[in-house]
PDB file of C-alpha atoms in Angstrom:
ATOM      1  CA  UNK E   1     -50.258 217.646 -64.439  1.00 62.00           C
ATOM      2  CA  UNK E   2     -49.128 220.439 -65.156  1.00 83.00           C
ATOM      3  CA  UNK E   3     -52.332 222.106 -63.866  1.00 83.00           C
ATOM      4  CA  UNK E   4     -51.362 226.039 -65.162  1.00 87.00           C
ATOM      5  CA  UNK E   5     -50.701 224.730 -68.615  1.00 91.00           C
ATOM      6  CA  UNK E   6     -54.638 222.745 -68.073  1.00 88.00           C
ATOM      7  CA  UNK E   7     -55.877 226.156 -67.168  1.00 90.00           C
ATOM      8  CA  UNK E   8     -54.594 227.975 -69.897  1.00 91.00           C
ATOM      9  CA  UNK E   9     -55.026 225.551 -72.248  1.00 93.00           C
ATOM     10  CA  UNK E  10     -58.937 225.883 -71.702  1.00 92.00           C
ATOM     11  CA  UNK E  11     -58.681 229.505 -71.443  1.00 93.00           C
ATOM     12  CA  UNK E  12     -57.795 229.668 -75.157  1.00 94.00           C
ATOM     13  CA  UNK E  13     -60.635 226.500 -75.616  1.00 95.00           C
ATOM     14  CA  UNK E  14     -63.197 229.487 -74.204  1.00 94.00           C
ATOM     15  CA  UNK E  15     -61.878 231.956 -77.090  1.00 96.00           C
ATOM     16  CA  UNK E  16     -62.148 229.397 -79.912  1.00 95.00           C
ATOM     17  CA  UNK E  17     -65.863 228.237 -78.404  1.00 95.00           C
ATOM     18  CA  UNK E  18     -67.133 232.296 -78.330  1.00 96.00           C
ATOM     19  CA  UNK E  19     -66.015 231.778 -81.485  1.00 97.00           C
ATOM     20  CA  UNK E  20     -67.476 228.982 -82.773  1.00 96.00           C
ATOM     21  CA  UNK E  21     -70.239 231.058 -81.413  1.00 96.00           C
ATOM     22  CA  UNK E  22     -69.849 234.534 -83.008  1.00 97.00           C
ATOM     23  CA  UNK E  23     -69.527 232.351 -86.244  1.00 96.00           C
ATOM     24  CA  UNK E  24     -72.689 230.098 -86.063  1.00 96.00           C
ATOM     25  CA  UNK E  25     -74.269 233.408 -85.562  1.00 96.00           C
ATOM     26  CA  UNK E  26     -72.591 235.329 -88.521  1.00 96.00           C
ATOM     27  CA  UNK E  27     -73.900 232.178 -90.648  1.00 95.00           C
ATOM     28  CA  UNK E  28     -77.713 232.407 -89.316  1.00 95.00           C
ATOM     29  CA  UNK E  29     -77.511 236.169 -91.149  1.00 95.00           C
ATOM     30  CA  UNK E  30     -75.443 234.744 -94.335  1.00 93.00           C
ATOM     31  CA  UNK E  31     -78.198 231.270 -95.000  1.00 90.00           C
ATOM     32  CA  UNK E  32     -80.957 233.781 -94.486  1.00 92.00           C
ATOM     33  CA  UNK E  33     -79.769 236.173 -97.376  1.00 92.00           C
ATOM     34  CA  UNK E  34     -78.064 233.508 -99.357  1.00 90.00           C
ATOM     35  CA  UNK E  35     -82.115 232.512 -99.386  1.00 87.00           C
ATOM     36  CA  UNK E  36     -83.189 236.154 -99.895  1.00 88.00           C
ATOM     37  CA  UNK E  37     -80.903 236.874-102.106  1.00 89.00           C
ATOM     38  CA  UNK E  38     -82.188 233.491-104.702  1.00 83.00           C
ATOM     39  CA  UNK E  39     -78.223 232.578-104.088  1.00 82.00           C
ATOM     40  CA  UNK E  40     -78.862 229.404-101.363  1.00 79.00           C
ATOM     41  CA  UNK E  41     -78.114 226.360-102.587  1.00 80.00           C
ATOM     42  CA  UNK E  42     -80.823 223.599-102.490  1.00 76.00           C
ATOM     43  CA  UNK E  43     -80.171 220.224-101.688  1.00 71.00           C
ATOM     44  CA  UNK E  44     -82.404 217.516-102.844  1.00 61.00           C
ATOM     45  CA  UNK E  45     -81.103 214.954 -99.958  1.00 63.00           C
ATOM     46  CA  UNK E  46     -83.655 213.615 -97.703  1.00 55.00           C
ATOM     47  CA  UNK E  47     -81.765 214.394 -95.090  1.00 55.00           C
ATOM     48  CA  UNK E  48     -79.857 217.642 -93.106  1.00 55.00           C
ATOM     49  CA  UNK E  49     -77.203 214.656 -92.264  1.00 56.00           C
ATOM     50  CA  UNK E  50     -75.001 211.501 -91.404  1.00 55.00           C
ATOM     51  CA  UNK E  51     -77.499 209.260 -89.901  1.00 56.00           C
ATOM     52  CA  UNK E  52     -76.829 205.985 -87.631  1.00 58.00           C
ATOM     53  CA  UNK E  53     -80.696 205.489 -86.879  1.00 63.00           C
ATOM     54  CA  UNK E  54     -82.935 206.691 -89.325  1.00 59.00           C
ATOM     55  CA  UNK E  55     -86.485 206.534 -92.029  1.00 64.00           C
ATOM     56  CA  UNK E  56     -88.275 208.571 -94.272  1.00 68.00           C
ATOM     57  CA  UNK E  57     -91.498 209.073 -96.130  1.00 67.00           C
ATOM     58  CA  UNK E  58     -92.681 210.436 -98.963  1.00 67.00           C
ATOM     59  CA  UNK E  59     -90.566 211.926-101.960  1.00 70.00           C
ATOM     60  CA  UNK E  60     -89.039 215.286-102.341  1.00 72.00           C
ATOM     61  CA  UNK E  61     -89.707 215.122-105.837  1.00 72.00           C
ATOM     62  CA  UNK E  62     -92.842 216.886-105.568  1.00 77.00           C
ATOM     63  CA  UNK E  63     -91.253 220.423-103.547  1.00 79.00           C
ATOM     64  CA  UNK E  64     -90.027 223.028-105.764  1.00 81.00           C
ATOM     65  CA  UNK E  65     -86.638 223.916-104.614  1.00 80.00           C
ATOM     66  CA  UNK E  66     -88.391 226.997-102.808  1.00 83.00           C
ATOM     67  CA  UNK E  67     -90.166 224.919-100.376  1.00 84.00           C
ATOM     68  CA  UNK E  68     -87.196 222.409 -99.656  1.00 84.00           C
ATOM     69  CA  UNK E  69     -84.564 226.082 -99.517  1.00 85.00           C
ATOM     70  CA  UNK E  70     -87.236 227.318 -97.323  1.00 87.00           C
ATOM     71  CA  UNK E  71     -87.266 224.264 -94.497  1.00 87.00           C
ATOM     72  CA  UNK E  72     -83.390 223.255 -94.735  1.00 88.00           C
ATOM     73  CA  UNK E  73     -82.702 227.207 -94.419  1.00 90.00           C
ATOM     74  CA  UNK E  74     -85.108 227.093 -90.953  1.00 90.00           C
ATOM     75  CA  UNK E  75     -83.752 224.204 -90.026  1.00 90.00           C
ATOM     76  CA  UNK E  76     -80.110 224.918 -89.863  1.00 90.00           C
ATOM     77  CA  UNK E  77     -80.774 228.097 -88.523  1.00 93.00           C
ATOM     78  CA  UNK E  78     -82.306 226.579 -85.838  1.00 94.00           C
ATOM     79  CA  UNK E  79     -79.574 224.314 -85.686  1.00 93.00           C
ATOM     80  CA  UNK E  80     -76.755 227.108 -85.413  1.00 95.00           C
ATOM     81  CA  UNK E  81     -79.206 228.759 -83.284  1.00 96.00           C
ATOM     82  CA  UNK E  82     -78.842 226.122 -80.597  1.00 96.00           C
ATOM     83  CA  UNK E  83     -75.771 225.213 -80.934  1.00 95.00           C
ATOM     84  CA  UNK E  84     -74.394 228.876 -80.998  1.00 96.00           C
ATOM     85  CA  UNK E  85     -76.045 229.186 -77.268  1.00 97.00           C
ATOM     86  CA  UNK E  86     -74.093 225.282 -76.447  1.00 96.00           C
ATOM     87  CA  UNK E  87     -70.822 226.272 -77.186  1.00 96.00           C
ATOM     88  CA  UNK E  88     -71.373 229.740 -75.641  1.00 96.00           C
ATOM     89  CA  UNK E  89     -72.675 227.686 -72.024  1.00 96.00           C
ATOM     90  CA  UNK E  90     -69.751 225.118 -73.021  1.00 94.00           C
ATOM     91  CA  UNK E  91     -66.826 228.322 -73.508  1.00 95.00           C
ATOM     92  CA  UNK E  92     -67.767 229.604 -69.703  1.00 94.00           C
ATOM     93  CA  UNK E  93     -67.295 226.186 -68.445  1.00 92.00           C
ATOM     94  CA  UNK E  94     -63.695 226.741 -69.493  1.00 93.00           C
ATOM     95  CA  UNK E  95     -63.387 230.378 -68.517  1.00 93.00           C
ATOM     96  CA  UNK E  96     -63.992 229.482 -64.696  1.00 91.00           C
ATOM     97  CA  UNK E  97     -61.812 226.265 -64.287  1.00 89.00           C
ATOM     98  CA  UNK E  98     -59.206 229.359 -66.254  1.00 91.00           C
ATOM     99  CA  UNK E  99     -60.385 231.364 -63.246  1.00 91.00           C
ATOM    100  CA  UNK E 100     -58.988 228.678 -61.800  1.00 83.00           C
ATOM    101  CA  UNK E 101     -62.719 228.252 -60.066  1.00 86.00           C
ATOM    102  CA  UNK E 102     -62.930 224.534 -59.378  1.00 79.00           C
ATOM    103  CA  UNK E 103     -64.433 222.173 -61.874  1.00 79.00           C
ATOM    104  CA  UNK E 104     -66.353 220.433 -59.630  1.00 82.00           C
ATOM    105  CA  UNK E 105     -69.243 222.561 -58.470  1.00 86.00           C
ATOM    106  CA  UNK E 106     -73.242 222.512 -58.850  1.00 90.00           C
ATOM    107  CA  UNK E 107     -72.960 225.575 -61.759  1.00 92.00           C
ATOM    108  CA  UNK E 108     -70.396 223.315 -63.548  1.00 91.00           C
ATOM    109  CA  UNK E 109     -72.735 220.195 -63.650  1.00 93.00           C
ATOM    110  CA  UNK E 110     -75.987 222.513 -64.249  1.00 94.00           C
ATOM    111  CA  UNK E 111     -74.263 223.930 -67.441  1.00 94.00           C
ATOM    112  CA  UNK E 112     -72.707 220.607 -68.275  1.00 94.00           C
ATOM    113  CA  UNK E 113     -76.667 219.070 -67.813  1.00 95.00           C
ATOM    114  CA  UNK E 114     -78.034 222.082 -70.509  1.00 96.00           C
ATOM    115  CA  UNK E 115     -74.987 221.076 -73.092  1.00 96.00           C
ATOM    116  CA  UNK E 116     -75.632 217.306 -73.246  1.00 96.00           C
ATOM    117  CA  UNK E 117     -79.433 217.545 -73.308  1.00 96.00           C
ATOM    118  CA  UNK E 118     -79.383 220.570 -75.431  1.00 96.00           C
ATOM    119  CA  UNK E 119     -77.216 219.015 -78.083  1.00 96.00           C
ATOM    120  CA  UNK E 120     -79.775 215.482 -77.921  1.00 96.00           C
ATOM    121  CA  UNK E 121     -82.586 217.331 -78.277  1.00 95.00           C
ATOM    122  CA  UNK E 122     -81.165 218.639 -81.803  1.00 93.00           C
ATOM    123  CA  UNK E 123     -80.072 216.095 -82.685  1.00 91.00           C
ATOM    124  CA  UNK E 124     -83.879 214.285 -82.332  1.00 92.00           C
ATOM    125  CA  UNK E 125     -85.827 217.396 -83.177  1.00 92.00           C
ATOM    126  CA  UNK E 126     -83.406 218.968 -85.911  1.00 88.00           C
ATOM    127  CA  UNK E 127     -84.421 216.714 -89.114  1.00 86.00           C
ATOM    128  CA  UNK E 128     -88.060 216.299 -87.707  1.00 88.00           C
ATOM    129  CA  UNK E 129     -88.363 220.297 -87.725  1.00 90.00           C
ATOM    130  CA  UNK E 130     -87.075 219.821 -91.415  1.00 87.00           C
ATOM    131  CA  UNK E 131     -89.757 217.300 -92.605  1.00 85.00           C
ATOM    132  CA  UNK E 132     -92.849 219.235 -90.973  1.00 87.00           C
ATOM    133  CA  UNK E 133     -91.710 222.588 -92.656  1.00 88.00           C
ATOM    134  CA  UNK E 134     -91.563 220.985 -95.819  1.00 84.00           C
ATOM    135  CA  UNK E 135     -94.998 219.191 -95.280  1.00 83.00           C
ATOM    136  CA  UNK E 136     -96.853 222.724 -94.574  1.00 84.00           C
ATOM    137  CA  UNK E 137     -94.857 224.213 -97.186  1.00 81.00           C
ATOM    138  CA  UNK E 138     -96.437 222.226 -99.343  1.00 78.00           C
ATOM    139  CA  UNK E 139    -100.873 220.799 -98.296  1.00 76.00           C
ATOM    140  CA  UNK E 140    -100.298 218.709-101.607  1.00 77.00           C
ATOM    141  CA  UNK E 141     -97.289 216.929-100.557  1.00 76.00           C
ATOM    142  CA  UNK E 142     -95.641 214.392 -97.536  1.00 77.00           C
ATOM    143  CA  UNK E 143     -92.866 213.991 -96.227  1.00 78.00           C
ATOM    144  CA  UNK E 144     -91.374 212.797 -92.666  1.00 79.00           C
ATOM    145  CA  UNK E 145     -87.575 211.881 -91.792  1.00 79.00           C
ATOM    146  CA  UNK E 146     -86.241 211.073 -88.661  1.00 80.00           C
ATOM    147  CA  UNK E 147     -82.850 210.758 -88.106  1.00 81.00           C
ATOM    148  CA  UNK E 148     -80.431 209.550 -84.966  1.00 83.00           C
ATOM    149  CA  UNK E 149     -76.708 210.620 -86.253  1.00 82.00           C
ATOM    150  CA  UNK E 150     -73.408 211.109 -84.225  1.00 88.00           C
ATOM    151  CA  UNK E 151     -74.265 214.682 -82.151  1.00 90.00           C
ATOM    152  CA  UNK E 152     -77.175 212.043 -80.221  1.00 92.00           C
ATOM    153  CA  UNK E 153     -74.380 209.517 -79.245  1.00 93.00           C
ATOM    154  CA  UNK E 154     -72.502 212.951 -78.536  1.00 93.00           C
ATOM    155  CA  UNK E 155     -74.767 213.788 -76.397  1.00 95.00           C
ATOM    156  CA  UNK E 156     -75.018 211.203 -74.472  1.00 95.00           C
ATOM    157  CA  UNK E 157     -70.919 211.054 -73.661  1.00 95.00           C
ATOM    158  CA  UNK E 158     -71.141 214.576 -73.130  1.00 94.00           C
ATOM    159  CA  UNK E 159     -74.601 212.929 -70.145  1.00 95.00           C
ATOM    160  CA  UNK E 160     -72.101 210.621 -68.655  1.00 95.00           C
ATOM    161  CA  UNK E 161     -69.367 212.945 -68.420  1.00 91.00           C
ATOM    162  CA  UNK E 162     -71.798 215.387 -66.895  1.00 93.00           C
ATOM    163  CA  UNK E 163     -72.637 212.228 -64.180  1.00 92.00           C
ATOM    164  CA  UNK E 164     -68.322 211.830 -63.466  1.00 91.00           C
ATOM    165  CA  UNK E 165     -68.460 215.731 -62.598  1.00 87.00           C
ATOM    166  CA  UNK E 166     -71.096 215.256 -59.917  1.00 91.00           C
ATOM    167  CA  UNK E 167     -68.949 211.634 -58.989  1.00 90.00           C
ATOM    168  CA  UNK E 168     -66.280 214.361 -58.649  1.00 86.00           C
ATOM    169  CA  UNK E 169     -68.482 216.295 -56.416  1.00 88.00           C
ATOM    170  CA  UNK E 170     -69.064 213.581 -54.274  1.00 88.00           C
ATOM    171  CA  UNK E 171     -65.501 212.761 -53.798  1.00 87.00           C
ATOM    172  CA  UNK E 172     -64.434 216.689 -52.773  1.00 84.00           C
ATOM    173  CA  UNK E 173     -67.169 216.917 -50.732  1.00 85.00           C
ATOM    174  CA  UNK E 174     -65.956 213.717 -48.852  1.00 86.00           C
ATOM    175  CA  UNK E 175     -62.125 214.867 -48.856  1.00 83.00           C
ATOM    176  CA  UNK E 176     -63.446 218.396 -47.451  1.00 81.00           C
ATOM    177  CA  UNK E 177     -65.468 216.603 -45.035  1.00 80.00           C
ATOM    178  CA  UNK E 178     -62.385 214.112 -44.067  1.00 82.00           C
ATOM    179  CA  UNK E 179     -60.266 217.208 -43.622  1.00 68.00           C
TER     180      UNK E 179
END
């Protein structure tokens, strides 16, 4: 395996993730300004995204487009903000590898743990947040939705990868002690 090529790839991906974090932050402002200008496209779909497991109770027909738009903007902006933070933390993992630091360190596993738990929490919180804001926007109507989608599975896979990094740390320590 060509280590230098791997480090260069990590360096390039570091900048891609930082750019994606910046795009996420800019998207928040674009969404909020489009909502305030009245040009935001309101979706009458009962969920924010793909779901493997989920349920909804209530009907969106009782809500106005303004109420649905407010709930969508808030939940999507929250999701984009958290995603921007997680992308930035993930880019720092790649930056350290590019700078020839070992990927098998406590600092890296802590970063990966933050990213994986952040993805899991975002996957679990974003849809109910949408429902709660929508229900508060109209006291006369109730709506609740809870869905678990691909981001939850991705977060679990990241958590497993964090465990592999912890195992790598233990092997590296054992190797260092043997030598």
